[in-house]
Backbone as CSV, one residue per row, in Angstrom:
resi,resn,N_x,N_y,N_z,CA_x,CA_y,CA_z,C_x,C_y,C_z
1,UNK,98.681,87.532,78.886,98.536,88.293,77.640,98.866,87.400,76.453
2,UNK,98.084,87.346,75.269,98.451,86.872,74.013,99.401,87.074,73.198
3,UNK,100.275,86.751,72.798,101.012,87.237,72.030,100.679,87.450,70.438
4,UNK,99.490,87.149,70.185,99.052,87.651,69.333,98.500,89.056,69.142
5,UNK,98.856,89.605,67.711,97.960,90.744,67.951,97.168,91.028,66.470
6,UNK,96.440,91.973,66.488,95.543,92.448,65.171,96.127,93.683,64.566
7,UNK,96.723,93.673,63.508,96.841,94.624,62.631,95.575,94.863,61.658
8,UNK,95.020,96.378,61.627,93.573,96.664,61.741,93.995,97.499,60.326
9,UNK,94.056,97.577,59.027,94.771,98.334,58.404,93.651,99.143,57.195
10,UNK,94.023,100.102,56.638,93.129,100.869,55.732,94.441,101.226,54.725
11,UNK,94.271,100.225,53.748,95.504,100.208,52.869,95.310,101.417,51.896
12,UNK,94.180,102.131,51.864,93.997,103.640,50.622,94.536,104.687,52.356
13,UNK,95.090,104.437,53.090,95.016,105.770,54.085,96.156,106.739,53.637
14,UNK,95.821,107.982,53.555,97.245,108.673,53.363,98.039,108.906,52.123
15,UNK,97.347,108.775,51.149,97.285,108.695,49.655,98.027,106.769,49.569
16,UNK,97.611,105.927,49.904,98.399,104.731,49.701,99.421,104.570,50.628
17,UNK,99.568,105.442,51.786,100.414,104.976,52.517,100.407,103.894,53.872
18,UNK,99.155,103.598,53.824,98.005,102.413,54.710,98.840,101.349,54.276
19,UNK,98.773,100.828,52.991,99.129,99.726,52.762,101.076,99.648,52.855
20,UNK,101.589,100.408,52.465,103.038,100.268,52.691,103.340,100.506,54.098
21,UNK,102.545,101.009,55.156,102.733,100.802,56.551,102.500,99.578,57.326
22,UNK,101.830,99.216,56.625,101.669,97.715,57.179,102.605,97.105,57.650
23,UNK,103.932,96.318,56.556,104.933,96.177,56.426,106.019,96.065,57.258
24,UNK,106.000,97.532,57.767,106.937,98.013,58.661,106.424,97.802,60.688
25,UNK,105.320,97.985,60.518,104.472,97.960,61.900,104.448,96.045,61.919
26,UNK,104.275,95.764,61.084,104.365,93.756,61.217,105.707,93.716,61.793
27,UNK,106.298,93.662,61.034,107.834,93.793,61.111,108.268,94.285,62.384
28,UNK,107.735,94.844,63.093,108.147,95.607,64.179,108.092,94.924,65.468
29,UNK,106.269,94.342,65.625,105.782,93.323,66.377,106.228,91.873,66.496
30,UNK,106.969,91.450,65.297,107.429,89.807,65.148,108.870,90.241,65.626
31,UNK,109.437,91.216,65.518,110.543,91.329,66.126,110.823,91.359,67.262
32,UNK,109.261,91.514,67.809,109.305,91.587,69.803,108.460,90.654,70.257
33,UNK,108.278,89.696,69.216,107.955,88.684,69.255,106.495,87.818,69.861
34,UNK,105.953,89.167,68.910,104.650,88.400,68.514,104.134,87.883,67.530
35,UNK,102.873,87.294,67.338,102.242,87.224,66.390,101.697,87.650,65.440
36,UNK,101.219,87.906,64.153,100.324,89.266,63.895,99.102,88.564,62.294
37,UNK,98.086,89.307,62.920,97.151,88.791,62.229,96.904,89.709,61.666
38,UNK,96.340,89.920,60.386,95.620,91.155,59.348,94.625,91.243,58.885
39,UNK,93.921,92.372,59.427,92.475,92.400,59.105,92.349,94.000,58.436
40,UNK,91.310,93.787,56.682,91.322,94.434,55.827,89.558,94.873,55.706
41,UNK,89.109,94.043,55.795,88.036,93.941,55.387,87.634,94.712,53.555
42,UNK,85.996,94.343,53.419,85.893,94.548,52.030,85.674,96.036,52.356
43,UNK,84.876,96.770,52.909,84.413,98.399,53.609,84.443,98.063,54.972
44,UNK,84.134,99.673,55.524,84.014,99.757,56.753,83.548,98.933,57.317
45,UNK,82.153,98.476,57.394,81.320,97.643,57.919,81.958,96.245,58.040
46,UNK,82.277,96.037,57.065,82.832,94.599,56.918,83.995,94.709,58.164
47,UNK,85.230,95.677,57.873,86.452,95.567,58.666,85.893,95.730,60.399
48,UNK,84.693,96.776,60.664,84.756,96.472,62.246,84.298,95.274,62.202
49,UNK,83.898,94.441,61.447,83.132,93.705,62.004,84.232,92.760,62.380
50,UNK,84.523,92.496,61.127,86.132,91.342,61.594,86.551,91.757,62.721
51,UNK,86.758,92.991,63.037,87.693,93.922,64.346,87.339,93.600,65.057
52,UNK,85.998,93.607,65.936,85.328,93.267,67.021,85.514,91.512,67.260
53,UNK,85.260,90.518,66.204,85.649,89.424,66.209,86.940,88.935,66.996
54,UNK,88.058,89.621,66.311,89.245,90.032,66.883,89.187,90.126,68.130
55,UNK,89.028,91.065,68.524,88.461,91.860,70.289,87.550,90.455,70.938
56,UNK,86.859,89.943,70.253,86.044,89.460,71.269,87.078,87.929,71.331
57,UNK,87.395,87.629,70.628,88.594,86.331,70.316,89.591,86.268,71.320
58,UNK,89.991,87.663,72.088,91.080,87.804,72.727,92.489,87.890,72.354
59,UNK,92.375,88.543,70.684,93.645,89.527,70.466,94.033,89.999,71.965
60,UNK,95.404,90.137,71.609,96.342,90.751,72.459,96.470,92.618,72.605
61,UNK,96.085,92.959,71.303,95.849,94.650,70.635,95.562,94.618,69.215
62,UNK,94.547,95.725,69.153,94.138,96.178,68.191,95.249,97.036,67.790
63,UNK,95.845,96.958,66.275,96.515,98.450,65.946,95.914,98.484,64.921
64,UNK,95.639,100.157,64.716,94.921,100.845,63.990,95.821,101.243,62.955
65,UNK,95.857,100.749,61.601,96.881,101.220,60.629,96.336,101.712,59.559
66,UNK,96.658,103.359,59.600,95.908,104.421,58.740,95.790,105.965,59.515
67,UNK,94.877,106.689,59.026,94.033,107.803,59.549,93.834,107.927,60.454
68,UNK,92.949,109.127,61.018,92.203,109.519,61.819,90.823,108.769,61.931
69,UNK,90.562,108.369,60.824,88.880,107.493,59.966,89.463,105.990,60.973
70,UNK,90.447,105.574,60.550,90.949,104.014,60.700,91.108,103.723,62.551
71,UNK,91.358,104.833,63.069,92.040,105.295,64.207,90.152,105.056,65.295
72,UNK,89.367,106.330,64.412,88.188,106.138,65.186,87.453,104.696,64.878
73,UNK,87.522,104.266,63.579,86.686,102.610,63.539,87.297,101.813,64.577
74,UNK,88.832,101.510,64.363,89.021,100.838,65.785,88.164,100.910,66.924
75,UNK,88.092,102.226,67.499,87.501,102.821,68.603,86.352,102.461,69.086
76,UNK,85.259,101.980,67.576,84.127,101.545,68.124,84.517,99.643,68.374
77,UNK,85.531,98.933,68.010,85.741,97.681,68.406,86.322,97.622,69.826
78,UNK,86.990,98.449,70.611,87.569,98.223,71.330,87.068,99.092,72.583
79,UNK,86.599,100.162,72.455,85.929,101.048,73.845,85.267,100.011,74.480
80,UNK,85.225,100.343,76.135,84.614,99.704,76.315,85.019,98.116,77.059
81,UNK,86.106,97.533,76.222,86.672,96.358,76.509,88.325,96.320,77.532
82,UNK,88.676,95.154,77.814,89.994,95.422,78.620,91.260,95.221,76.813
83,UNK,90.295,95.534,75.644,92.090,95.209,74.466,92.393,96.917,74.081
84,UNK,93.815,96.688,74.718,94.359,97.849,74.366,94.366,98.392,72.957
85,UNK,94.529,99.430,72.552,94.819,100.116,71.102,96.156,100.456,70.926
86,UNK,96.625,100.114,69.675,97.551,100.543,69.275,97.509,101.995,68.266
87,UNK,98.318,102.848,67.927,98.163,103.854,66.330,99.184,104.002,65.925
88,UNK,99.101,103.112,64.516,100.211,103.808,63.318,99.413,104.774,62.305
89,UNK,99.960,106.065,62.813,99.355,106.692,61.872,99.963,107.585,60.869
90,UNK,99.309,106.755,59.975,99.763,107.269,58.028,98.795,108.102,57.236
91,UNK,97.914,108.871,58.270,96.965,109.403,57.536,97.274,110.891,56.944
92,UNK,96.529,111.513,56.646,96.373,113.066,56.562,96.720,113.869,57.772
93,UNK,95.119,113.437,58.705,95.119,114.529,59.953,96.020,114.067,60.715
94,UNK,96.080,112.807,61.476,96.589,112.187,62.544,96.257,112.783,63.861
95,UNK,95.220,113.355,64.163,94.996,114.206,65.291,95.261,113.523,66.383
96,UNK,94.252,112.441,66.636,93.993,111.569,67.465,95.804,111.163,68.217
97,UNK,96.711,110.223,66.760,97.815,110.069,67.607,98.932,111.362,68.391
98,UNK,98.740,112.730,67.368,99.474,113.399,67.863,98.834,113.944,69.958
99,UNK,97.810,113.415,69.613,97.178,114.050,71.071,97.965,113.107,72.433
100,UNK,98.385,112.154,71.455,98.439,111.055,72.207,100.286,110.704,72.799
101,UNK,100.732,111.715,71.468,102.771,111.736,71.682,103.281,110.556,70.942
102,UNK,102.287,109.739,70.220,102.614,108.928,69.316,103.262,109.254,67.852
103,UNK,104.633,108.671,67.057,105.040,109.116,65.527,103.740,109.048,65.389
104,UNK,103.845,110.203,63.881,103.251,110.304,62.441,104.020,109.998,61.758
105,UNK,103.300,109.347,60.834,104.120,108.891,59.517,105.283,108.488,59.224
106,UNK,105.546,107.479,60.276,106.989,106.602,60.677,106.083,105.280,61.398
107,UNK,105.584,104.689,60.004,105.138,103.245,60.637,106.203,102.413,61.538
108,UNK,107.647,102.278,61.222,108.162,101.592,61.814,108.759,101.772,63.238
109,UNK,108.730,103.295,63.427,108.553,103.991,65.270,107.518,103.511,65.730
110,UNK,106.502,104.118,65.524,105.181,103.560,65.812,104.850,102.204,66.027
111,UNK,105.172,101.298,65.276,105.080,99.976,65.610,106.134,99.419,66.709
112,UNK,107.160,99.748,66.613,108.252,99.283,67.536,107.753,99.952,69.284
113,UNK,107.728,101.620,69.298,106.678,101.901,70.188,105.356,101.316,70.860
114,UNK,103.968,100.509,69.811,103.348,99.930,70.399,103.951,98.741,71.271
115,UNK,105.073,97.869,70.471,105.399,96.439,70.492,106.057,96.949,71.849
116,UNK,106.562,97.722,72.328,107.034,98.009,73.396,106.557,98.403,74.528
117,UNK,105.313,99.044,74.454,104.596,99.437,75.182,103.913,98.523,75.884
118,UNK,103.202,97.244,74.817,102.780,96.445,75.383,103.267,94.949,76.038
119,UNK,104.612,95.350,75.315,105.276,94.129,76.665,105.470,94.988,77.871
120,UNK,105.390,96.070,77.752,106.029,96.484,79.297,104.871,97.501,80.396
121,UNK,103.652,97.059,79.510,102.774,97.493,80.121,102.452,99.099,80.387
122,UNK,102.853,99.444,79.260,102.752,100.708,79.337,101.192,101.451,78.729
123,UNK,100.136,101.227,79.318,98.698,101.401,78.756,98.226,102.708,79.604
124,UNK,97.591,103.445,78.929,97.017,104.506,79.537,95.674,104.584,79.217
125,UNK,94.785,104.783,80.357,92.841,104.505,80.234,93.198,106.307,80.048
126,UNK,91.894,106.415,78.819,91.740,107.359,78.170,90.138,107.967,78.029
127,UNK,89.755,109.045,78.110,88.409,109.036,77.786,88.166,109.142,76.229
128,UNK,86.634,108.703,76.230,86.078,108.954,75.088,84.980,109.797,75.072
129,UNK,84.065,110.396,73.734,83.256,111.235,73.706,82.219,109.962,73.291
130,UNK,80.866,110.238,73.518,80.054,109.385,72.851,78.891,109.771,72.472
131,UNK,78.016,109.701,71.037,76.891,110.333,70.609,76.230,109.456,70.208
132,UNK,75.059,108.937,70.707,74.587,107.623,70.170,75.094,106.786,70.162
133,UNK,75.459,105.967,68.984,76.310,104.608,69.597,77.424,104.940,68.968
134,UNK,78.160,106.228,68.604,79.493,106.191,68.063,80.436,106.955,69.352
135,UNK,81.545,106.168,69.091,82.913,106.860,69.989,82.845,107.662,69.469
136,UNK,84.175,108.665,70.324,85.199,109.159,68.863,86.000,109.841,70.369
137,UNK,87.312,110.066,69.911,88.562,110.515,70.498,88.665,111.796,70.322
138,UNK,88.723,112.610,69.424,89.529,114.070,69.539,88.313,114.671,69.629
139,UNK,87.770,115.431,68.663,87.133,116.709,67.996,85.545,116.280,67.646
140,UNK,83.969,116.298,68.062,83.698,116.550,67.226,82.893,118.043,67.026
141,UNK,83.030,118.039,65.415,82.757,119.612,65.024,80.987,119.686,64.828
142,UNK,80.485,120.454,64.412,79.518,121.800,64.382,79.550,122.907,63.805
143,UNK,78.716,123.365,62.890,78.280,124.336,61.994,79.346,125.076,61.047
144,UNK,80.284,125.807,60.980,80.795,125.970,59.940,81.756,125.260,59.860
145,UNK,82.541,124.658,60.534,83.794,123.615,59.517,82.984,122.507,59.305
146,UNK,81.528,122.557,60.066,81.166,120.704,59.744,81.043,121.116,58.005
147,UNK,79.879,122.115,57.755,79.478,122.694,56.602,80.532,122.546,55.820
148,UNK,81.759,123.296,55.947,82.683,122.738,55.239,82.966,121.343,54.771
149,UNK,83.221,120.738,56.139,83.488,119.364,55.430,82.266,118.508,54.592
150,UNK,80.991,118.852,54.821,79.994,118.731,53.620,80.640,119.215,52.287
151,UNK,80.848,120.290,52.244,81.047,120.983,50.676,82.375,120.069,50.275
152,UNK,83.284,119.728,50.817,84.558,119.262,50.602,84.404,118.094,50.052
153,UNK,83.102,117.264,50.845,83.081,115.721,50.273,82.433,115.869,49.158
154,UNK,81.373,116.815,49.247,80.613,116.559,47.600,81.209,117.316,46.254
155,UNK,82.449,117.867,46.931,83.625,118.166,45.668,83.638,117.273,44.897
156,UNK,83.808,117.179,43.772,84.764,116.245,42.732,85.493,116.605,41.706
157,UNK,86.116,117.996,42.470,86.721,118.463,41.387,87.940,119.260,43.077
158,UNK,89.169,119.859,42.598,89.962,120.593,43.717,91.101,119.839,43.880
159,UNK,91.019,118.265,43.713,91.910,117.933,44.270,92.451,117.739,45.636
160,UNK,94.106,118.476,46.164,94.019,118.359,47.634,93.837,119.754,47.613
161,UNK,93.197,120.588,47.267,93.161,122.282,47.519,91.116,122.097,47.616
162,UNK,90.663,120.717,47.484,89.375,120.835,47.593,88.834,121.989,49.336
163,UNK,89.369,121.170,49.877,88.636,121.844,51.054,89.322,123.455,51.622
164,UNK,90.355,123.845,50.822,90.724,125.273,50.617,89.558,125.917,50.092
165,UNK,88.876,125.166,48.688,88.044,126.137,48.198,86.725,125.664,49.214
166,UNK,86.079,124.565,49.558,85.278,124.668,50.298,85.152,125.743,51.189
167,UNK,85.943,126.018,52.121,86.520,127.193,53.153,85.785,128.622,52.604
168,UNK,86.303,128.487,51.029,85.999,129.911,50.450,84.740,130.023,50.101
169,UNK,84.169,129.149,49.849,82.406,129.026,49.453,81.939,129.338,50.802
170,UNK,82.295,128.843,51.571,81.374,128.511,52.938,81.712,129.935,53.221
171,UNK,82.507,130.483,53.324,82.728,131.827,53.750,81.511,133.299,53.002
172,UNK,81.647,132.694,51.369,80.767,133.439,50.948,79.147,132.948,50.936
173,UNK,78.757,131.865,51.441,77.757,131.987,51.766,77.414,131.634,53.515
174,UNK,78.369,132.368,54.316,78.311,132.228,55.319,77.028,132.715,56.274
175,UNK,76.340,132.211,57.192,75.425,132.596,57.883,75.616,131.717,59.669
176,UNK,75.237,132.670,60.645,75.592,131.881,61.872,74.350,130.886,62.097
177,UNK,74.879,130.447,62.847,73.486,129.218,62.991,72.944,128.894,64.217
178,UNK,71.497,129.376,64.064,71.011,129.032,65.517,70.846,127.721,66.556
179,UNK,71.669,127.907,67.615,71.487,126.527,68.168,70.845,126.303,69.144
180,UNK,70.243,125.304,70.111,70.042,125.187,71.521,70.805,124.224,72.114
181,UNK,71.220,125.059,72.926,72.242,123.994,73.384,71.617,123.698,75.448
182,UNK,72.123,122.551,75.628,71.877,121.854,76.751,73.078,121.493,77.062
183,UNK,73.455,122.033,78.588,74.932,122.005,79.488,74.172,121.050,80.796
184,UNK,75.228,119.889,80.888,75.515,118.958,81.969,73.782,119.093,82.794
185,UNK,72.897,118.436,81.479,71.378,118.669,82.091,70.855,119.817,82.687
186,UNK,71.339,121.223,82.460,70.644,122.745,82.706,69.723,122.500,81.824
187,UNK,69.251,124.692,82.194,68.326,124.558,81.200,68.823,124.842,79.545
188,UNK,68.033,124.886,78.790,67.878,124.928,77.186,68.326,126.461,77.192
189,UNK,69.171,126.454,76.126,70.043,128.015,75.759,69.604,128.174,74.291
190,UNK,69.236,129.466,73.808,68.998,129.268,72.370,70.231,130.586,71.906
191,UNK,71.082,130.090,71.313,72.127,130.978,70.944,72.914,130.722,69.490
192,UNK,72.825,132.298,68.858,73.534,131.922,67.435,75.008,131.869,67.607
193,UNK,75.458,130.932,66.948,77.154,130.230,66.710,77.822,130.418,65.603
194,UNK,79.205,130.583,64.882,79.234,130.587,63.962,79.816,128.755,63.712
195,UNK,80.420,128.548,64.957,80.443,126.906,65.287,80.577,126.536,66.374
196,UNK,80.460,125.251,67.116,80.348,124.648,68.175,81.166,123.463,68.346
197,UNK,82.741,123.356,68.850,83.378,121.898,68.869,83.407,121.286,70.016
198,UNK,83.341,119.962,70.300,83.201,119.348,71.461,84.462,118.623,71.614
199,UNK,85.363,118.699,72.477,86.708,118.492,72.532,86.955,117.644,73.296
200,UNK,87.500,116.271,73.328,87.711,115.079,73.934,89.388,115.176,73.929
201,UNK,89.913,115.557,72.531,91.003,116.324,71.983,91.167,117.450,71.674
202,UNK,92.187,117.731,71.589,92.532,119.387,71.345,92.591,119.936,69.920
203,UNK,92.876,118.896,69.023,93.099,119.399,67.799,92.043,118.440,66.531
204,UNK,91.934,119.008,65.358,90.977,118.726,64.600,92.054,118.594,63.034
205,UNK,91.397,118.487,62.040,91.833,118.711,60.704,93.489,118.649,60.186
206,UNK,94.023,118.082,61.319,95.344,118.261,60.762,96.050,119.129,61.683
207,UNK,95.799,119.393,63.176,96.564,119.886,63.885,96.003,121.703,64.186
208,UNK,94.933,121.616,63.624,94.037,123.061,64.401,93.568,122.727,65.885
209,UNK,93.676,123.818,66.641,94.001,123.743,67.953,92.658,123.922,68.621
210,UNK,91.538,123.688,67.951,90.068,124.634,68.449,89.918,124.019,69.546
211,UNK,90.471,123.190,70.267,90.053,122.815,72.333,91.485,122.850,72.457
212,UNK,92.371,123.861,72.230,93.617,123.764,72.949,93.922,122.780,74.049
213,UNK,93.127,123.884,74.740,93.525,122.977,76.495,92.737,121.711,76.812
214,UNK,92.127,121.218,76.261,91.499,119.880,76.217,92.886,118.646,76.724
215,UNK,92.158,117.945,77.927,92.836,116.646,78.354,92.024,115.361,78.442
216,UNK,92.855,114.552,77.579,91.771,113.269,77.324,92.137,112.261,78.522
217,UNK,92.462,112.659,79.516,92.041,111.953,80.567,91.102,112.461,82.426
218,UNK,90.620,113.969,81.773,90.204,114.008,83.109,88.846,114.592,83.006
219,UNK,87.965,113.209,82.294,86.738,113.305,82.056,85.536,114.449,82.009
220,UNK,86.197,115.318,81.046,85.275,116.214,80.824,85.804,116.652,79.425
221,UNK,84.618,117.128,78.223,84.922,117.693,76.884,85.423,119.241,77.334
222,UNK,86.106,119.858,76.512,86.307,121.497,76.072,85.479,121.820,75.143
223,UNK,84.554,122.877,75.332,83.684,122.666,73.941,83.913,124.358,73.955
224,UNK,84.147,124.694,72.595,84.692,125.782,72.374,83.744,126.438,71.254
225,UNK,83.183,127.343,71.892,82.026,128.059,71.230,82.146,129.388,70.245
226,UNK,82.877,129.309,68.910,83.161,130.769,68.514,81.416,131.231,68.145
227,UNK,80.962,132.543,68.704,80.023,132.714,68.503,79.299,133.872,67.406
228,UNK,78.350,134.394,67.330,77.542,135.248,66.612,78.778,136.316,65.754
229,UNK,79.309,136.145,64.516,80.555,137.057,64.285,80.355,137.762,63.094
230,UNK,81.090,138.541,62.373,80.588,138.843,60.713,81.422,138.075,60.149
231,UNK,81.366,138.169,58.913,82.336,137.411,58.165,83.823,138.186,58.272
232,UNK,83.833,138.950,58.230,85.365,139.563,58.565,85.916,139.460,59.726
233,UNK,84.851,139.239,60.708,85.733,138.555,61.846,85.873,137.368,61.959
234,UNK,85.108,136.590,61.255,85.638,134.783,61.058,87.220,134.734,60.113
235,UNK,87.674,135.640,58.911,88.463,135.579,58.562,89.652,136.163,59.234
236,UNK,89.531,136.964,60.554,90.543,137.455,61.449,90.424,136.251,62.315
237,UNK,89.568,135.592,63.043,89.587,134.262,64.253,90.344,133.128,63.435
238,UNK,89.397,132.620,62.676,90.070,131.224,62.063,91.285,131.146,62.162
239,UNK,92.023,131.473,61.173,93.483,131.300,61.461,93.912,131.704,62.507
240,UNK,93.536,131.843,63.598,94.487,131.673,64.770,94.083,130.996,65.284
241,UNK,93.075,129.283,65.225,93.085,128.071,65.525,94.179,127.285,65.265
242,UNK,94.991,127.661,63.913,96.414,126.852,64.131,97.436,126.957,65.679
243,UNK,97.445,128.068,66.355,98.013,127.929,67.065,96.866,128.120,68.444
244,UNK,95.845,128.120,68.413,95.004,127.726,69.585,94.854,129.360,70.553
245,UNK,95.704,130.393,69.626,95.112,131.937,70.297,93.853,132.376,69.733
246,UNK,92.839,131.725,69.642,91.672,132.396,69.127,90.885,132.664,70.302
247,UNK,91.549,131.653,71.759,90.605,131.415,72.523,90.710,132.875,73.203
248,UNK,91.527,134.206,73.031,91.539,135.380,73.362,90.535,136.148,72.288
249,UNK,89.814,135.724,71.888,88.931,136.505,70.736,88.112,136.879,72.111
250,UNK,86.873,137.905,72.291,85.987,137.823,72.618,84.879,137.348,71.992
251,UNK,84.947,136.667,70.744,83.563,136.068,70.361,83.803,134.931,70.655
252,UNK,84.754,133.749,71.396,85.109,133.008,71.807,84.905,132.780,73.354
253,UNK,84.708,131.335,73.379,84.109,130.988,74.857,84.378,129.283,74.850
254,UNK,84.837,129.010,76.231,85.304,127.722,76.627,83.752,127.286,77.840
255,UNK,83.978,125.722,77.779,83.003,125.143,78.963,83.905,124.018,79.149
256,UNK,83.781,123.652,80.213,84.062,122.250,80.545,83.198,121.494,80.902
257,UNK,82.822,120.482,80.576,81.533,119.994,81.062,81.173,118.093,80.240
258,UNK,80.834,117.444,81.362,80.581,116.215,81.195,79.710,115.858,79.935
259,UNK,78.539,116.546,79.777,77.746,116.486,78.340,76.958,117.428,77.966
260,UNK,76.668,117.513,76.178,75.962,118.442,75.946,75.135,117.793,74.959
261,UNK,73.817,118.766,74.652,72.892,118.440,74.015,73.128,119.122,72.932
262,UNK,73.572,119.252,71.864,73.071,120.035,70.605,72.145,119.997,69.479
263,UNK,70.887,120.716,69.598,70.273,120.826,67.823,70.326,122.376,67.391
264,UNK,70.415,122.067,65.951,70.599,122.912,65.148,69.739,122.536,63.916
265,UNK,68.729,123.376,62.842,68.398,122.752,61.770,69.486,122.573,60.676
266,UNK,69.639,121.761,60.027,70.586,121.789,58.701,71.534,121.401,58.909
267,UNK,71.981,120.871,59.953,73.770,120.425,60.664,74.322,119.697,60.840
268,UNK,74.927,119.127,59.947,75.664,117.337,60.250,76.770,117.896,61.155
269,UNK,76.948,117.038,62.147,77.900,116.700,62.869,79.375,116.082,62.304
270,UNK,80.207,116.091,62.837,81.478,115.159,62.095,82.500,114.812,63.731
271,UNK,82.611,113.805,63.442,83.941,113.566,64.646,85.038,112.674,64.645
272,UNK,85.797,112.787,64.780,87.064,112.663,64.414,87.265,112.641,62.526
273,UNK,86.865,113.539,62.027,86.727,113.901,61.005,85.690,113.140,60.146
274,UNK,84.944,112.144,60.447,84.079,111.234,59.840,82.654,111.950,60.109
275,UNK,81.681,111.654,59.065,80.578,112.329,59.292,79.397,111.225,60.800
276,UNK,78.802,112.143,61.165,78.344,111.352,62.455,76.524,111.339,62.075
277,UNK,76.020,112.365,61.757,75.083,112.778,61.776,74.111,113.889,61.853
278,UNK,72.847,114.300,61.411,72.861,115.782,61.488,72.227,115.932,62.881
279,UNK,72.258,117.223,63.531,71.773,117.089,64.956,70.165,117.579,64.765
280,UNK,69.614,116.952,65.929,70.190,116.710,67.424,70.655,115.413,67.771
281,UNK,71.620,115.869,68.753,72.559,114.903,69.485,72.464,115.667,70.443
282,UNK,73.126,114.108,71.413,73.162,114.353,73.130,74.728,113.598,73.022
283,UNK,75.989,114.287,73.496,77.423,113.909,73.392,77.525,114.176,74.676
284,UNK,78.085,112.619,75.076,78.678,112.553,76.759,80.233,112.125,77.159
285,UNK,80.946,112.485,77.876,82.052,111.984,77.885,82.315,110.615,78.883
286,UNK,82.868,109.883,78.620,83.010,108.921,79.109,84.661,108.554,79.843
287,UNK,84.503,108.528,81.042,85.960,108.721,81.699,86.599,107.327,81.155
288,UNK,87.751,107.064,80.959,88.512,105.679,80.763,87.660,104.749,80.036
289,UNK,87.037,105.050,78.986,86.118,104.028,77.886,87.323,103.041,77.117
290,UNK,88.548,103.434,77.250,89.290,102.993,75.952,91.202,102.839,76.705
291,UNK,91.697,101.677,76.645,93.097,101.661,76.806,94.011,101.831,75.645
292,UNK,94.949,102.774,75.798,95.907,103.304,74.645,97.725,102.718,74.608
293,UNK,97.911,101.536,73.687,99.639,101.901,74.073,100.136,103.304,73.819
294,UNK,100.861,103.560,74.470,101.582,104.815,74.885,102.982,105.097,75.086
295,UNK,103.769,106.372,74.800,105.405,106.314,75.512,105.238,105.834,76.754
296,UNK,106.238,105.505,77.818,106.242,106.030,78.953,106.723,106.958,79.391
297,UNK,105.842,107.853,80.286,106.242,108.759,80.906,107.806,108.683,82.049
């Protein structure tokens, strides 16, 4: 093993807290006595690209320092390969690390945790979801929170209460949306949704529970179907995704299942909170795509 490693960082993550995490996660790794290299890049594009460089160079680990956003770019440098991942995460959601039993927002746990993990070999093969050529780890969403997170980005006005009011628009111009969906190569289902999440992870947006029972290691998504509802019953379901009892709704429905096909007209996709694309998509899970430092059990 190298004793080098890659600090992968998104210094705007977390209102500015990307860049003051840095710091502490360096600091953490030279203390257990490695190396540490920093990679910023100018945008996205630019930083995987360095990242993969990294990866293909034979870094020792990628750590992902930032978001949920910073968390999945890693993901596409490293799935796939034998370089473990690290997560300090300073973001908003942090979905991904909380799925994982990793601190939030304690760069210097987090770093001391990776630095530990990976001297002592503490790596856990993890699955991933995959849609085309993008990973992604937790959540991805479908029809009304994706919709949401459309209205949220083309805010420029709200502030951090933007995607509160998104919520409330989308609500008043709410409509379910017809989908066809395709289960583990059956046949074609044509059924209205009010959304559709595909669960690699259990939680989305900051710790909403919409694949509760979702386990990211025993290769299959939770895809959690709230279906055909009025609007007064979306405002009785929703909020009880914070704590993951919605899945007792009867307009609610679980699958487990290796892959699905979804189109819908009008529907960007989003996963791990990043926009993916509008469907159709074909999302497959992929058993052990990705090694994670981890506690030990």
């Amino acid at each position: 093993m190298t004793s080098e490693i890659t600090l992968f960082v998104n210094p705007t993550a977390g209102r500015g807290r990307g860049a003051h995490a840095a710091q502490p996660a360096a600091s953490a790794f030279r203390y257990a006595g490695f190396s540490v290299r920093t990679v910023l890049g100018e945008d996205a594009a630019d930083a995987l690209r360095r990242a993969r460089e990294a990866v293909a160079a034979g870094t020792g680990a990628l750590i992902a320092v930032g978001g949920d956003g910073m968390a999945s770019l890693a993901l596409q440098a490293v799935a796939g390969t034998e370089t473990p991942l690290g997560v300090v995460a300073v973001g908003t959601g942090n979905d991904f690390a909380r799925a994982l039993g990793l601190p939030v927002r304690d760069p210097g746990a987090a770093g001391r945790l990776a630095a530990r993990a990976l001297k002592e070999g503490h790596v856990r093969d993890i699955d991933l979801g995959r849609a085309g050529e993008r990973w992604f780890g937790s959540v991805l969403a479908s029809g009304f929170d994706s919709r949401v997170n459309d209205r949220g980005n083309r805010m420029r006005w709200g502030g951090r209460f933007k995607y509160d009011l998104a919520i409330l628009a989308e609500l008043a111009a709410f409509e379910p949306v017809p989908y066809r969906v395709r289960i583990d190569g059956g046949p074609v289902r044509e059924i209205e949704a009010t959304l559709i999440a595909v669960g690699n992870g259990s939680t989305y947006g900051g710790g909403m529970r919409i694949c509760p029972d979702a386990v990211m290691d025993d290769g299959l998504f939770d895809v959690t179907v709230v279906g055909d509802c009025s609007r007064a019953t979306l405002l009785r379901v929703f909020p009880r995704v914070y704590k993951g009892t919605h899945l007792g709704h009867p307009a609610v429905t679980v699958h487990r299942v290796a892959s699905i096909e979804l189109a819908a007209a009008g529907v960007t996709a989003y996963a791990d909170g990043e926009p993916l694309g509008p469907l159709p998509l074909t999302v497959t899970a992929v058993p052990g795509a990705v090694r994670v430092l981890c506690p030990a059990k």
